[in-house]
PDB file of C-alpha atoms and ligand atoms in Angstrom:
ATOM      1  CA  MET A  96       0.065   0.007   0.127  1.00  0.00           C
ATOM      2  CA  THR A  97       1.240   3.500  -0.702  1.00  0.00           C
ATOM      3  CA  GLU A  98       2.343   5.814   1.803  1.00  0.00           C
ATOM      4  CA  ALA A  99       0.715   9.040   2.200  1.00  0.00           C
ATOM      5  CA  PHE A 100       4.277  10.670   2.490  1.00  0.00           C
ATOM      6  CA  THR A 101       7.751  10.208   2.826  1.00  0.00           C
ATOM      7  CA  LEU A 102       9.985  11.954   5.523  1.00  0.00           C
ATOM      8  CA  HIS A 103      13.354  12.261   4.555  1.00  0.00           C
ATOM      9  CA  ARG A 104      15.540  12.761   7.802  1.00  0.00           C
ATOM     10  CA  PRO A 105      19.096  14.458   8.103  1.00  0.00           C
ATOM     11  CA  ALA A 106      21.643  11.434   8.082  1.00  0.00           C
ATOM     12  CA  GLY A 107      24.137  13.335  10.014  1.00  0.00           C
ATOM     13  CA  GLU A 108      24.084  16.389  12.043  1.00  0.00           C
ATOM     14  CA  ALA A 109      20.468  17.591  12.436  1.00  0.00           C
ATOM     15  CA  LEU A 110      18.978  21.132  13.062  1.00  0.00           C
ATOM     16  CA  PRO A 111      15.262  22.090  14.316  1.00  0.00           C
ATOM     17  CA  LEU A 112      14.414  22.896  10.595  1.00  0.00           C
ATOM     18  CA  VAL A 113      11.846  21.256   8.725  1.00  0.00           C
ATOM     19  CA  LEU A 114      10.803  21.539   5.100  1.00  0.00           C
ATOM     20  CA  ASP A 115       7.399  20.662   3.805  1.00  0.00           C
ATOM     21  CA  SER A 116       6.015  19.973   0.352  1.00  0.00           C
ATOM     22  CA  PRO A 117       2.326  19.131   0.392  1.00  0.00           C
ATOM     23  CA  HIS A 118       1.497  19.721  -3.273  1.00  0.00           C
ATOM     24  CA  SER A 119       4.141  17.726  -5.181  1.00  0.00           C
ATOM     25  CA  GLY A 120       2.486  14.664  -4.802  1.00  0.00           C
ATOM     26  CA  GLU A 121       2.216  12.710  -8.151  1.00  0.00           C
ATOM     27  CA  LEU A 122       0.633   9.525  -7.136  1.00  0.00           C
ATOM     28  CA  TYR A 123      -3.171   9.644  -8.565  1.00  0.00           C
ATOM     29  CA  PRO A 124      -5.469   7.264  -6.486  1.00  0.00           C
ATOM     30  CA  ASP A 125      -7.386   4.937  -8.637  1.00  0.00           C
ATOM     31  CA  ASP A 126     -10.567   6.110  -7.047  1.00  0.00           C
ATOM     32  CA  PHE A 127      -9.920   9.906  -7.850  1.00  0.00           C
ATOM     33  CA  ASP A 128     -12.239   9.525 -10.722  1.00  0.00           C
ATOM     34  CA  HIS A 129     -11.842  13.116 -12.318  1.00  0.00           C
ATOM     35  CA  ALA A 130     -13.468  14.187 -15.321  1.00  0.00           C
ATOM     36  CA  PRO A 131     -11.060  16.519 -17.048  1.00  0.00           C
ATOM     37  CA  PRO A 132      -8.020  14.654 -18.873  1.00  0.00           C
ATOM     38  CA  ARG A 133      -5.036  14.024 -16.269  1.00  0.00           C
ATOM     39  CA  GLU A 134      -2.581  16.601 -17.786  1.00  0.00           C
ATOM     40  CA  VAL A 135      -5.475  19.231 -16.761  1.00  0.00           C
ATOM     41  CA  VAL A 136      -6.056  17.941 -13.570  1.00  0.00           C
ATOM     42  CA  ARG A 137      -2.167  17.968 -12.816  1.00  0.00           C
ATOM     43  CA  GLN A 138      -2.109  21.814 -13.477  1.00  0.00           C
ATOM     44  CA  ALA A 139      -2.921  21.931  -9.827  1.00  0.00           C
ATOM     45  CA  GLU A 140       0.488  20.270  -8.477  1.00  0.00           C
ATOM     46  CA  ASP A 141       3.511  21.993  -7.390  1.00  0.00           C
ATOM     47  CA  THR A 142       5.508  19.563  -9.621  1.00  0.00           C
ATOM     48  CA  HIS A 143       8.941  18.759  -8.561  1.00  0.00           C
ATOM     49  CA  VAL A 144       9.116  20.702  -5.472  1.00  0.00           C
ATOM     50  CA  ALA A 145      10.281  18.051  -3.167  1.00  0.00           C
ATOM     51  CA  ARG A 146      12.881  16.993  -5.535  1.00  0.00           C
ATOM     52  CA  LEU A 147      13.952  20.705  -5.936  1.00  0.00           C
ATOM     53  CA  TYR A 148      14.740  20.925  -2.092  1.00  0.00           C
ATOM     54  CA  GLY A 149      16.157  17.259  -2.251  1.00  0.00           C
ATOM     55  CA  ARG A 150      19.463  18.205  -0.676  1.00  0.00           C
ATOM     56  CA  ALA A 151      17.569  19.637   2.555  1.00  0.00           C
ATOM     57  CA  PRO A 152      18.464  16.370   4.614  1.00  0.00           C
ATOM     58  CA  ALA A 153      22.195  16.524   3.740  1.00  0.00           C
ATOM     59  CA  LEU A 154      22.150  19.944   5.176  1.00  0.00           C
ATOM     60  CA  GLY A 155      20.396  18.925   8.325  1.00  0.00           C
ATOM     61  CA  ALA A 156      16.849  19.594   7.747  1.00  0.00           C
ATOM     62  CA  ALA A 157      13.925  17.314   7.496  1.00  0.00           C
ATOM     63  CA  LEU A 158      12.013  17.194   4.366  1.00  0.00           C
ATOM     64  CA  LEU A 159       7.948  15.766   4.404  1.00  0.00           C
ATOM     65  CA  GLU A 160       7.239  15.136   1.021  1.00  0.00           C
ATOM     66  CA  ALA A 161       3.361  14.183   0.226  1.00  0.00           C
ATOM     67  CA  HIS A 162       2.547  11.615  -2.582  1.00  0.00           C
ATOM     68  CA  PHE A 163      -1.166  12.399  -2.914  1.00  0.00           C
ATOM     69  CA  PRO A 164      -2.065  14.984  -5.658  1.00  0.00           C
ATOM     70  CA  ARG A 165      -3.311  18.096  -4.456  1.00  0.00           C
ATOM     71  CA  ALA A 166      -6.236  18.143  -6.620  1.00  0.00           C
ATOM     72  CA  TYR A 167      -7.567  15.047  -4.744  1.00  0.00           C
ATOM     73  CA  ILE A 168      -7.166  16.070  -1.263  1.00  0.00           C
ATOM     74  CA  ASP A 169      -5.467  19.729  -0.602  1.00  0.00           C
ATOM     75  CA  ALA A 170      -3.192  19.457   2.696  1.00  0.00           C
ATOM     76  CA  ASN A 171      -2.925  22.970   2.960  1.00  0.00           C
ATOM     77  CA  ARG A 172      -6.669  23.678   3.711  1.00  0.00           C
ATOM     78  CA  SER A 173      -8.322  23.157   7.191  1.00  0.00           C
ATOM     79  CA  LEU A 174     -11.001  20.250   7.247  1.00  0.00           C
ATOM     80  CA  ALA A 175     -13.536  22.594   7.484  1.00  0.00           C
ATOM     81  CA  ASP A 176     -13.062  23.938   4.141  1.00  0.00           C
ATOM     82  CA  ILE A 177     -15.423  21.673   2.470  1.00  0.00           C
ATOM     83  CA  ASP A 178     -17.593  22.548  -0.411  1.00  0.00           C
ATOM     84  CA  THR A 179     -21.117  20.994   0.040  1.00  0.00           C
ATOM     85  CA  GLU A 180     -21.890  21.231  -3.597  1.00  0.00           C
ATOM     86  CA  LEU A 181     -19.324  18.591  -4.142  1.00  0.00           C
ATOM     87  CA  LEU A 182     -21.224  15.925  -1.762  1.00  0.00           C
ATOM     88  CA  ALA A 183     -24.059  13.802  -2.609  1.00  0.00           C
ATOM     89  CA  ASP A 184     -24.953  13.512   0.998  1.00  0.00           C
ATOM     90  CA  PRO A 185     -24.844  15.571   4.412  1.00  0.00           C
ATOM     91  CA  TRP A 186     -21.424  16.202   5.939  1.00  0.00           C
ATOM     92  CA  SER A 187     -21.495  15.563   9.968  1.00  0.00           C
ATOM     93  CA  GLU A 188     -18.445  17.587  10.970  1.00  0.00           C
ATOM     94  CA  PRO A 189     -17.949  21.344  11.284  1.00  0.00           C
ATOM     95  CA  LEU A 190     -17.948  23.224   7.979  1.00  0.00           C
ATOM     96  CA  ALA A 191     -16.286  26.777   7.532  1.00  0.00           C
ATOM     97  CA  PRO A 192     -16.139  26.919   3.830  1.00  0.00           C
ATOM     98  CA  GLY A 193     -13.511  29.802   2.931  1.00  0.00           C
ATOM     99  CA  ARG A 194     -12.815  32.179   0.066  1.00  0.00           C
ATOM    100  CA  LYS A 195     -10.844  29.407  -1.778  1.00  0.00           C
ATOM    101  CA  THR A 196     -13.788  26.878  -1.409  1.00  0.00           C
ATOM    102  CA  ALA A 197     -16.009  29.573  -3.133  1.00  0.00           C
ATOM    103  CA  GLN A 198     -13.354  29.818  -6.006  1.00  0.00           C
ATOM    104  CA  GLY A 199     -13.749  25.903  -6.258  1.00  0.00           C
ATOM    105  CA  ILE A 200     -10.147  25.231  -4.485  1.00  0.00           C
ATOM    106  CA  GLY A 201     -10.960  24.213  -1.027  1.00  0.00           C
ATOM    107  CA  LEU A 202     -10.273  21.048   0.652  1.00  0.00           C
ATOM    108  CA  VAL A 203     -11.170  18.964  -2.202  1.00  0.00           C
ATOM    109  CA  TRP A 204     -11.440  20.918  -5.701  1.00  0.00           C
ATOM    110  CA  ARG A 205     -14.412  21.380  -7.378  1.00  0.00           C
ATOM    111  CA  LEU A 206     -13.066  22.927 -10.503  1.00  0.00           C
ATOM    112  CA  ALA A 207      -9.657  22.073 -12.311  1.00  0.00           C
ATOM    113  CA  ARG A 208      -7.251  24.876 -12.819  1.00  0.00           C
ATOM    114  CA  ASP A 209      -8.845  25.697 -16.260  1.00  0.00           C
ATOM    115  CA  GLY A 210     -12.177  26.272 -14.517  1.00  0.00           C
ATOM    116  CA  ARG A 211     -13.677  22.858 -15.560  1.00  0.00           C
ATOM    117  CA  PRO A 212     -15.777  20.766 -13.225  1.00  0.00           C
ATOM    118  CA  MET A 213     -13.275  18.043 -11.353  1.00  0.00           C
ATOM    119  CA  TYR A 214     -15.985  15.429 -11.169  1.00  0.00           C
ATOM    120  CA  GLY A 215     -19.020  14.275 -13.392  1.00  0.00           C
ATOM    121  CA  ARG A 216     -20.791  13.351 -10.272  1.00  0.00           C
ATOM    122  CA  ARG A 217     -21.207  13.965  -6.773  1.00  0.00           C
ATOM    123  CA  LEU A 218     -19.113  12.248  -3.900  1.00  0.00           C
ATOM    124  CA  ALA A 219     -20.174  10.432  -1.134  1.00  0.00           C
ATOM    125  CA  ALA A 220     -19.414  11.936   1.902  1.00  0.00           C
ATOM    126  CA  ALA A 221     -17.876   8.511   2.911  1.00  0.00           C
ATOM    127  CA  GLU A 222     -15.539   9.101   0.018  1.00  0.00           C
ATOM    128  CA  LEU A 223     -14.461  12.377   1.228  1.00  0.00           C
ATOM    129  CA  ALA A 224     -14.043  11.171   4.714  1.00  0.00           C
ATOM    130  CA  ALA A 225     -11.844   8.190   3.373  1.00  0.00           C
ATOM    131  CA  ARG A 226      -9.617  10.809   1.552  1.00  0.00           C
ATOM    132  CA  ILE A 227      -9.220  12.810   4.898  1.00  0.00           C
ATOM    133  CA  ASP A 228      -8.243   9.578   6.819  1.00  0.00           C
ATOM    134  CA  ARG A 229      -6.224   7.781   4.174  1.00  0.00           C
ATOM    135  CA  TRP A 230      -4.068  10.829   3.012  1.00  0.00           C
ATOM    136  CA  TYR A 231      -4.831  14.044   4.794  1.00  0.00           C
ATOM    137  CA  ARG A 232      -4.573  13.069   8.478  1.00  0.00           C
ATOM    138  CA  PRO A 233      -1.249  10.791   8.076  1.00  0.00           C
ATOM    139  CA  TYR A 234       0.752  13.655   6.535  1.00  0.00           C
ATOM    140  CA  HIS A 235      -0.248  16.222   9.038  1.00  0.00           C
ATOM    141  CA  ALA A 236       0.316  13.760  12.194  1.00  0.00           C
ATOM    142  CA  ALA A 237       3.813  13.266  10.644  1.00  0.00           C
ATOM    143  CA  LEU A 238       4.343  16.764  10.190  1.00  0.00           C
ATOM    144  CA  ASP A 239       3.050  17.769  13.791  1.00  0.00           C
ATOM    145  CA  ALA A 240       5.089  14.935  15.122  1.00  0.00           C
ATOM    146  CA  GLU A 241       8.278  15.916  13.617  1.00  0.00           C
ATOM    147  CA  LEU A 242       7.986  19.761  14.741  1.00  0.00           C
ATOM    148  CA  ASP A 243       7.159  18.786  18.121  1.00  0.00           C
ATOM    149  CA  ARG A 244       9.781  16.326  18.575  1.00  0.00           C
ATOM    150  CA  LEU A 245      12.389  19.040  17.450  1.00  0.00           C
ATOM    151  CA  HIS A 246      10.753  21.605  19.632  1.00  0.00           C
ATOM    152  CA  ARG A 247      11.157  19.534  22.722  1.00  0.00           C
ATOM    153  CA  ALA A 248      14.675  18.850  21.768  1.00  0.00           C
ATOM    154  CA  TYR A 249      15.784  22.309  21.010  1.00  0.00           C
ATOM    155  CA  GLY A 250      13.197  24.788  22.381  1.00  0.00           C
ATOM    156  CA  ALA A 251      12.445  26.109  19.105  1.00  0.00           C
ATOM    157  CA  VAL A 252      11.536  24.874  15.546  1.00  0.00           C
ATOM    158  CA  TRP A 253      11.568  26.518  11.920  1.00  0.00           C
ATOM    159  CA  LEU A 254       9.296  25.005   9.269  1.00  0.00           C
ATOM    160  CA  LEU A 255       9.466  26.280   5.611  1.00  0.00           C
ATOM    161  CA  ASP A 256       6.176  25.154   3.704  1.00  0.00           C
ATOM    162  CA  CYS A 257       7.444  25.073   0.279  1.00  0.00           C
ATOM    163  CA  HIS A 258       5.244  25.484  -2.846  1.00  0.00           C
ATOM    164  CA  SER A 259       5.220  26.622  -6.625  1.00  0.00           C
ATOM    165  CA  MET A 260       3.117  29.074  -8.316  1.00  0.00           C
ATOM    166  CA  PRO A 261       2.136  30.006 -11.770  1.00  0.00           C
ATOM    167  CA  ALA A 262       4.294  32.574 -13.340  1.00  0.00           C
ATOM    168  CA  VAL A 263       0.958  34.790 -14.047  1.00  0.00           C
ATOM    169  CA  GLY A 264      -2.272  34.970 -11.864  1.00  0.00           C
ATOM    170  CA  ASP A 265      -5.252  33.387 -13.475  1.00  0.00           C
ATOM    171  CA  GLU A 266      -8.841  34.632 -13.385  1.00  0.00           C
ATOM    172  CA  ARG A 267      -9.321  33.219  -9.952  1.00  0.00           C
ATOM    173  CA  SER A 268      -6.494  34.287  -8.377  1.00  0.00           C
ATOM    174  CA  ASP A 269      -5.984  37.743  -6.355  1.00  0.00           C
ATOM    175  CA  ASP A 270      -3.540  39.148  -9.084  1.00  0.00           C
ATOM    176  CA  PRO A 271      -5.056  38.190 -12.335  1.00  0.00           C
ATOM    177  CA  GLY A 272      -3.137  38.939 -15.469  1.00  0.00           C
ATOM    178  CA  ARG A 273      -0.158  39.987 -13.304  1.00  0.00           C
ATOM    179  CA  GLU A 274       3.686  38.427 -13.912  1.00  0.00           C
ATOM    180  CA  ARG A 275       4.882  37.070 -10.377  1.00  0.00           C
ATOM    181  CA  ALA A 276       7.945  37.894  -8.462  1.00  0.00           C
ATOM    182  CA  ASP A 277      10.351  34.786  -8.553  1.00  0.00           C
ATOM    183  CA  PHE A 278       9.758  34.065  -4.950  1.00  0.00           C
ATOM    184  CA  VAL A 279       6.468  35.003  -2.921  1.00  0.00           C
ATOM    185  CA  LEU A 280       7.327  34.414   0.886  1.00  0.00           C
ATOM    186  CA  GLY A 281       3.827  34.223   3.256  1.00  0.00           C
ATOM    187  CA  ASP A 282       3.689  34.994   6.918  1.00  0.00           C
ATOM    188  CA  ARG A 283       0.345  36.049   7.144  1.00  0.00           C
ATOM    189  CA  ASP A 284       1.254  39.426   7.554  1.00  0.00           C
ATOM    190  CA  GLY A 285       3.850  39.121  10.001  1.00  0.00           C
ATOM    191  CA  THR A 286       1.762  36.489  12.422  1.00  0.00           C
ATOM    192  CA  THR A 287       3.496  33.224  11.569  1.00  0.00           C
ATOM    193  CA  CYS A 288       7.014  33.712  12.424  1.00  0.00           C
ATOM    194  CA  ALA A 289       9.321  36.328  13.537  1.00  0.00           C
ATOM    195  CA  PRO A 290       9.657  39.068  11.314  1.00  0.00           C
ATOM    196  CA  GLU A 291      13.599  38.652  11.263  1.00  0.00           C
ATOM    197  CA  PHE A 292      13.045  35.381   9.664  1.00  0.00           C
ATOM    198  CA  THR A 293      10.790  36.555   6.591  1.00  0.00           C
ATOM    199  CA  ALA A 294      13.475  39.416   6.208  1.00  0.00           C
ATOM    200  CA  PHE A 295      16.394  36.737   6.485  1.00  0.00           C
ATOM    201  CA  VAL A 296      14.953  34.800   3.830  1.00  0.00           C
ATOM    202  CA  ALA A 297      13.932  37.513   1.540  1.00  0.00           C
ATOM    203  CA  ALA A 298      17.425  39.166   1.706  1.00  0.00           C
ATOM    204  CA  THR A 299      19.100  35.609   0.971  1.00  0.00           C
ATOM    205  CA  LEU A 300      17.223  35.174  -2.007  1.00  0.00           C
ATOM    206  CA  GLY A 301      17.444  38.591  -3.075  1.00  0.00           C
ATOM    207  CA  GLY A 302      21.181  38.251  -2.499  1.00  0.00           C
ATOM    208  CA  MET A 303      21.287  35.522  -5.228  1.00  0.00           C
ATOM    209  CA  GLY A 304      19.359  37.799  -7.856  1.00  0.00           C
ATOM    210  CA  TYR A 305      15.846  37.033  -7.348  1.00  0.00           C
ATOM    211  CA  ARG A 306      12.928  38.941  -7.147  1.00  0.00           C
ATOM    212  CA  VAL A 307      11.027  38.239  -3.860  1.00  0.00           C
ATOM    213  CA  ALA A 308       7.355  39.529  -2.462  1.00  0.00           C
ATOM    214  CA  VAL A 309       6.202  39.201   0.745  1.00  0.00           C
ATOM    215  CA  ASN A 310       2.408  38.233   1.301  1.00  0.00           C
ATOM    216  CA  ASP A 311       1.784  39.538  -2.093  1.00  0.00           C
ATOM    217  CA  PRO A 312      -0.388  37.878  -3.571  1.00  0.00           C
ATOM    218  CA  TYR A 313       0.099  34.515  -1.170  1.00  0.00           C
ATOM    219  CA  LYS A 314      -0.143  35.316   2.328  1.00  0.00           C
ATOM    220  CA  GLY A 315       0.161  31.733   3.448  1.00  0.00           C
ATOM    221  CA  VAL A 316      -2.577  29.174   4.047  1.00  0.00           C
ATOM    222  CA  GLU A 317      -3.697  26.376   6.520  1.00  0.00           C
ATOM    223  CA  ILE A 318      -0.062  25.031   7.247  1.00  0.00           C
ATOM    224  CA  VAL A 319       1.661  28.140   8.352  1.00  0.00           C
ATOM    225  CA  ARG A 320      -1.252  29.043  10.275  1.00  0.00           C
ATOM    226  CA  ARG A 321      -1.391  25.987  12.079  1.00  0.00           C
ATOM    227  CA  HIS A 322       2.104  25.762  13.122  1.00  0.00           C
ATOM    228  CA  GLY A 323       3.166  29.410  13.169  1.00  0.00           C
ATOM    229  CA  ARG A 324       3.352  30.482  16.750  1.00  0.00           C
ATOM    230  CA  PRO A 325       6.227  32.718  17.259  1.00  0.00           C
ATOM    231  CA  ALA A 326       5.787  33.601  20.664  1.00  0.00           C
ATOM    232  CA  GLU A 327       6.515  29.692  21.560  1.00  0.00           C
ATOM    233  CA  ARG A 328       9.722  29.824  18.971  1.00  0.00           C
ATOM    234  CA  ARG A 329       7.655  27.969  16.300  1.00  0.00           C
ATOM    235  CA  HIS A 330       8.309  29.853  13.103  1.00  0.00           C
ATOM    236  CA  SER A 331       6.483  29.100  10.145  1.00  0.00           C
ATOM    237  CA  LEU A 332       7.232  30.606   6.493  1.00  0.00           C
ATOM    238  CA  GLN A 333       5.282  29.708   3.373  1.00  0.00           C
ATOM    239  CA  VAL A 334       7.686  29.912   0.234  1.00  0.00           C
ATOM    240  CA  GLU A 335       6.181  30.070  -3.329  1.00  0.00           C
ATOM    241  CA  VAL A 336       8.702  29.621  -6.173  1.00  0.00           C
ATOM    242  CA  LYS A 337       7.836  30.725  -9.812  1.00  0.00           C
ATOM    243  CA  ARG A 338       6.973  27.605 -11.925  1.00  0.00           C
ATOM    244  CA  THR A 339       8.620  29.093 -15.151  1.00  0.00           C
ATOM    245  CA  LEU A 340      12.220  29.120 -13.218  1.00  0.00           C
ATOM    246  CA  TYR A 341      12.353  25.484 -13.257  1.00  0.00           C
ATOM    247  CA  MET A 342       9.557  23.807 -15.762  1.00  0.00           C
ATOM    248  CA  ASP A 343       7.486  24.456 -18.449  1.00  0.00           C
ATOM    249  CA  GLU A 344       4.183  25.064 -17.105  1.00  0.00           C
ATOM    250  CA  ALA A 345       2.030  23.275 -19.490  1.00  0.00           C
ATOM    251  CA  THR A 346       4.122  20.054 -19.859  1.00  0.00           C
ATOM    252  CA  LEU A 347       5.491  20.192 -16.145  1.00  0.00           C
ATOM    253  CA  VAL A 348       8.781  18.957 -18.000  1.00  0.00           C
ATOM    254  CA  PRO A 349      11.938  20.608 -16.245  1.00  0.00           C
ATOM    255  CA  ASN A 350      13.611  23.382 -18.312  1.00  0.00           C
ATOM    256  CA  GLU A 351      17.211  24.738 -18.590  1.00  0.00           C
ATOM    257  CA  GLY A 352      16.548  26.741 -15.131  1.00  0.00           C
ATOM    258  CA  TYR A 353      15.976  23.688 -13.138  1.00  0.00           C
ATOM    259  CA  ALA A 354      19.471  22.759 -12.114  1.00  0.00           C
ATOM    260  CA  ARG A 355      20.401  26.475 -11.182  1.00  0.00           C
ATOM    261  CA  LEU A 356      17.123  26.627  -8.804  1.00  0.00           C
ATOM    262  CA  GLU A 357      18.023  23.350  -6.984  1.00  0.00           C
ATOM    263  CA  ALA A 358      21.487  24.675  -6.363  1.00  0.00           C
ATOM    264  CA  ASP A 359      20.292  27.880  -5.219  1.00  0.00           C
ATOM    265  CA  LEU A 360      17.671  26.273  -2.925  1.00  0.00           C
ATOM    266  CA  ALA A 361      20.296  24.171  -1.211  1.00  0.00           C
ATOM    267  CA  ARG A 362      22.209  27.422  -0.510  1.00  0.00           C
ATOM    268  CA  LEU A 363      19.044  28.873   0.915  1.00  0.00           C
ATOM    269  CA  VAL A 364      18.474  25.849   2.971  1.00  0.00           C
ATOM    270  CA  ALA A 365      22.086  26.281   3.911  1.00  0.00           C
ATOM    271  CA  ALA A 366      21.909  29.774   4.859  1.00  0.00           C
ATOM    272  CA  VAL A 367      18.610  29.268   6.899  1.00  0.00           C
ATOM    273  CA  GLY A 368      20.441  26.491   8.821  1.00  0.00           C
ATOM    274  CA  THR A 369      23.266  28.791   9.649  1.00  0.00           C
ATOM    275  CA  HIS A 370      20.284  31.398  10.887  1.00  0.00           C
ATOM    276  CA  VAL A 371      18.607  28.787  12.780  1.00  0.00           C
ATOM    277  CA  ARG A 372      22.201  27.918  14.681  1.00  0.00           C
ATOM    278  CA  GLY A 373      22.498  31.418  15.616  1.00  0.00           C
ATOM    279  CA  ARG A 374      19.303  31.815  17.348  1.00  0.00           C
ATOM    280  CA  LEU A 375      19.797  28.509  19.018  1.00  0.00           C
ATOM    281  CA  ALA A 376      22.990  29.945  20.412  1.00  0.00           C
ATOM    282  CA  GLY A 377      21.403  33.434  21.115  1.00  0.00           C
TER     283      GLY A 377
HETATM  284 ZN1   ZN B 247       1.346  24.724  -2.930  1.00  0.00          ZN
END
């Protein structure tokens, strides 16, 4: 049976630093039953992101990689973010559908990236419950456990929640038609990590020649909200990288920029590791 995730732990010296890639899963479960062609559904993925950060464990950071596809169940949404229009029968748990759900991209996506309905039928509530239990909960349990373990051991922990984004906002985004920066950092307006941490990551990427935006258009969603409590020395930052820096957005095939980005992300993780060591010593 396929695992929901792989947790790549450092082989040598470890740091209280975790990276997670919730949206790069490529294992499409047989019961997905999506209506549009697979290549359309795959436009929801942050394809290659876990691989791009693959050197992180050698640098002392743990890397948690989801295997399930984001469009099937989205690990960066809350369990209450459910679109009842998707369901054939009532949902017994609390509901708090947000703006993303209204746009068709809640916990389970109702629409594909191109706006086509994801399903030719309504889903049974039991199907949704099974997706949550089989894929979503194990991923979150692994992330919770790793962060708690490191926080207990070191008294502080840092999380980089790793994503990729289309180069230009589509009509359902907050910035339709606008070309994005190379990286967008999201700390939910300074609430999920120490402001100096966001500034450090921005400056490190800026020093490599990248254009960096903060909280525009992505402020960070459920994972950084859930794990970011800077007063408890739990720092969480969402990192979005522009897909055209490393792949063809239509075919998902790595482009000539992939190797450079991979090397720069290793430099970023190494720099963050140095920052973390300094904060532990301080
Ligand atoms: Zn993502």
